[in-house]
Each structure stands twice: as structure tokens, then as C-alpha cells.
Amino acid sequence: MPELPEAETIRCQLEEEIVGASIRRLDLHDRRVARAHNSPKELTSLVEGRRIVRVGRRGKAPLLFLDGKRPATLVFRLGMTGLLRVVPPKAPVDKGTVVALALSGRKHLRFIDQRRLGSLVAYPTHDVDATPEFEHYGPEPLSEDFTPGYLKNAFSRRSARVGIVLMDQRVIAGIGKIYADEVCFRAGIRPGRSVRRISGPMCARLWEAIREVLSEGIECRGSSARDETYRDVYGMRGSFQERMYVYQRTGEPCRVCGTAIRRTAITGGRGMHWCPECQK
Ligand SMILES: [Zn+2]
């Protein structure tokens, strides 16, 4: 599933490709993608004829800021397998295409989603943090709002396991199972440890690992691991999987100590990967 580094890669590439373009038409290849709206027409009326003034991101979601008669923001909820692709209008339509946006400048922005768990939502505002979708979101982990003090305070008000809290979008926006696994490894902390048992120094290590791992993920243009279908806007794979220590390496030797990597189901049936020797 695309997480912050993948969504940020998409954001950067879309900024290069489509800022300034107008959305001439929105074609729904699968009406279910508009399910957050009362009708597909409600979605198209907020989008068609608008100009893309800026590309943004909140957590795992790329955003298009539109102007025209009224401001609007288009949110791509990528779900498990959502991809965005910029192609010439005549490019063959990939299987799994759920939406095509015909843009000025002879470009199409296509939303491809094999498992169809993603969706497209437009809000009649640019203030995304005021929308029901994002109002409870935690800070962006690479922003100045995300400090070691903030993390310590967030942990002090919870009792769940670290792996789960890292993936809670209300605490930190943008982390999912890939980067949560890698953050815990780099910090030397078991994902199953309760946040109540995270000391001050452990919390500082986690804070640092979050910034480091996500920054590396962005430098690598995201990760296209074994079961990940993620590709960027140009159809290219990311390379963060080459730097993974634990994610999807169950039974393989730890790259640091040689111990077999373990997979444990943590609340909600999510399997998390970790090294029983390197992580305490
Ligand atoms: Zn190890």
C-alpha cells in the first residue's frame, strides 16, 4: 500500500507534469470510485473545467488543488493498490483504470487500482485540514510540527503497541506497515512493545528513525517490494525495498546479526516483521 514516501514521490512528479493544466473531462471507468459522493455528477461538477494550481499531499494521499469558480481539492485515496499515471491521451487504457482525467496540454492523468479499494473525493475548499477526512490527522512527520516532545506526549496518552501507534494516522500522518516495520528495526524496538514501556531515550530513537526512514524512502522514490504493485507516475519501481531490514523477510537472516527475522500478528491481525536479537 502506498505510504508517505510513495505519495510524496507521486506529488513531486505530478507537480512537474500537470500544474497549470485544466481538467477538461473526468471519465469514471468505475462509478464506485466516486462512492464518497452522493452521485458521480457531484464529483465531476467539482472538478471539470478547473485548473490545477498546486499539487499537495497529506499523509498517504496525493492532492490536487483546483481553482475556477470556487476552490476545490481533489483527494486521491490510493487504498491498497492505487497508482497514478500521466500518459498521452491515446495511450492504451491499463486494466484496473478507474478514472481518467483529460487535461489540457494533451495529457491524461489516470488512476489505476487493481483491487479497487481506493476512491476519489473532491472537497469545495483548499483548507484540507478542516475537512472530515483530515481534521483528526496527526502532524506530517517531516514537518517542524513533529517534534520528539510531540511523540512523547502522544505515547503518554495511549497504551497500544508501538507498531500500531506508528500506523495510527491521528498520531502521525503517512506511516503504514512497510515503514512502521523498518522504523522499529532502526530504533531497536520491538513493534509489539507497549508504548507505556517506551522510555525517553527510546522515544527519541523512534523519532529519529521515523525521520530517517521516511526521508530515505523518498530518496529511493518509494518501495516496490514483493507484493507491492507500487509504481511511480512514469511506471517506474521505487528502490527502498533494497534497503529493508525486516519487512517481508520472515525466516531470512537479519542483515545485522544473522538471527532469523520473525513475523508476529499484532492487534488487528497485522503481521509485523522484526529481529528478536536487535530489537528489545
Ligand atoms: Zn538482528
Short mmCIF file of N, CA, C and O and ligand atoms in Angstrom, two decimals, residues 185 253-259 261 275-279, ligand 1:
data_model
loop_
_atom_site.label_atom_id
_atom_site.label_comp_id
_atom_site.label_asym_id
_atom_site.label_seq_id
_atom_site.Cartn_x
_atom_site.Cartn_y
_atom_site.Cartn_z
N PHE A 185 12.76 -1.38 13.53
CA PHE A 185 14.08 -2.03 13.46
C PHE A 185 15.19 -1.01 13.69
O PHE A 185 16.10 -1.22 14.49
N PRO A 253 17.88 -14.35 7.32
CA PRO A 253 18.79 -13.87 8.36
C PRO A 253 18.82 -12.34 8.45
O PRO A 253 18.83 -11.67 7.43
N CYS A 254 18.82 -11.84 9.70
CA CYS A 254 18.93 -10.39 9.93
C CYS A 254 20.23 -9.89 9.30
O CYS A 254 21.27 -10.53 9.41
N ARG A 255 20.16 -8.76 8.63
CA ARG A 255 21.34 -8.21 7.95
C ARG A 255 22.38 -7.70 8.93
O ARG A 255 23.52 -7.45 8.56
N VAL A 256 22.00 -7.55 10.20
CA VAL A 256 22.95 -7.08 11.20
C VAL A 256 23.51 -8.23 12.01
O VAL A 256 24.72 -8.35 12.18
N CYS A 257 22.67 -9.14 12.52
CA CYS A 257 23.13 -10.16 13.46
C CYS A 257 22.95 -11.60 12.96
O CYS A 257 23.43 -12.54 13.59
N GLY A 258 22.24 -11.81 11.88
CA GLY A 258 22.09 -13.16 11.33
C GLY A 258 20.91 -13.97 11.88
O GLY A 258 20.58 -15.03 11.36
N THR A 259 20.28 -13.47 12.94
CA THR A 259 19.12 -14.18 13.51
C THR A 259 17.96 -14.15 12.50
O THR A 259 17.81 -13.19 11.76
N ILE A 261 14.55 -13.48 10.92
CA ILE A 261 13.52 -12.44 11.12
C ILE A 261 12.19 -13.12 11.43
O ILE A 261 11.84 -14.13 10.82
N CYS A 275 13.42 -8.36 14.31
CA CYS A 275 14.55 -9.23 14.67
C CYS A 275 14.55 -9.41 16.19
O CYS A 275 14.70 -8.43 16.92
N PRO A 276 14.41 -10.67 16.66
CA PRO A 276 14.35 -10.89 18.11
C PRO A 276 15.67 -10.55 18.83
O PRO A 276 15.67 -10.37 20.05
N GLU A 277 16.76 -10.42 18.09
CA GLU A 277 18.04 -10.11 18.70
C GLU A 277 18.30 -8.58 18.73
O GLU A 277 18.70 -8.04 19.75
N CYS A 278 18.05 -7.93 17.62
CA CYS A 278 18.36 -6.50 17.51
C CYS A 278 17.31 -5.60 18.14
O CYS A 278 17.58 -4.43 18.41
N GLN A 279 16.10 -6.12 18.33
CA GLN A 279 15.02 -5.26 18.82
C GLN A 279 14.57 -5.69 20.22
O GLN A 279 14.30 -6.87 20.45
ZN ZN B 1 19.26 -8.71 14.11
#
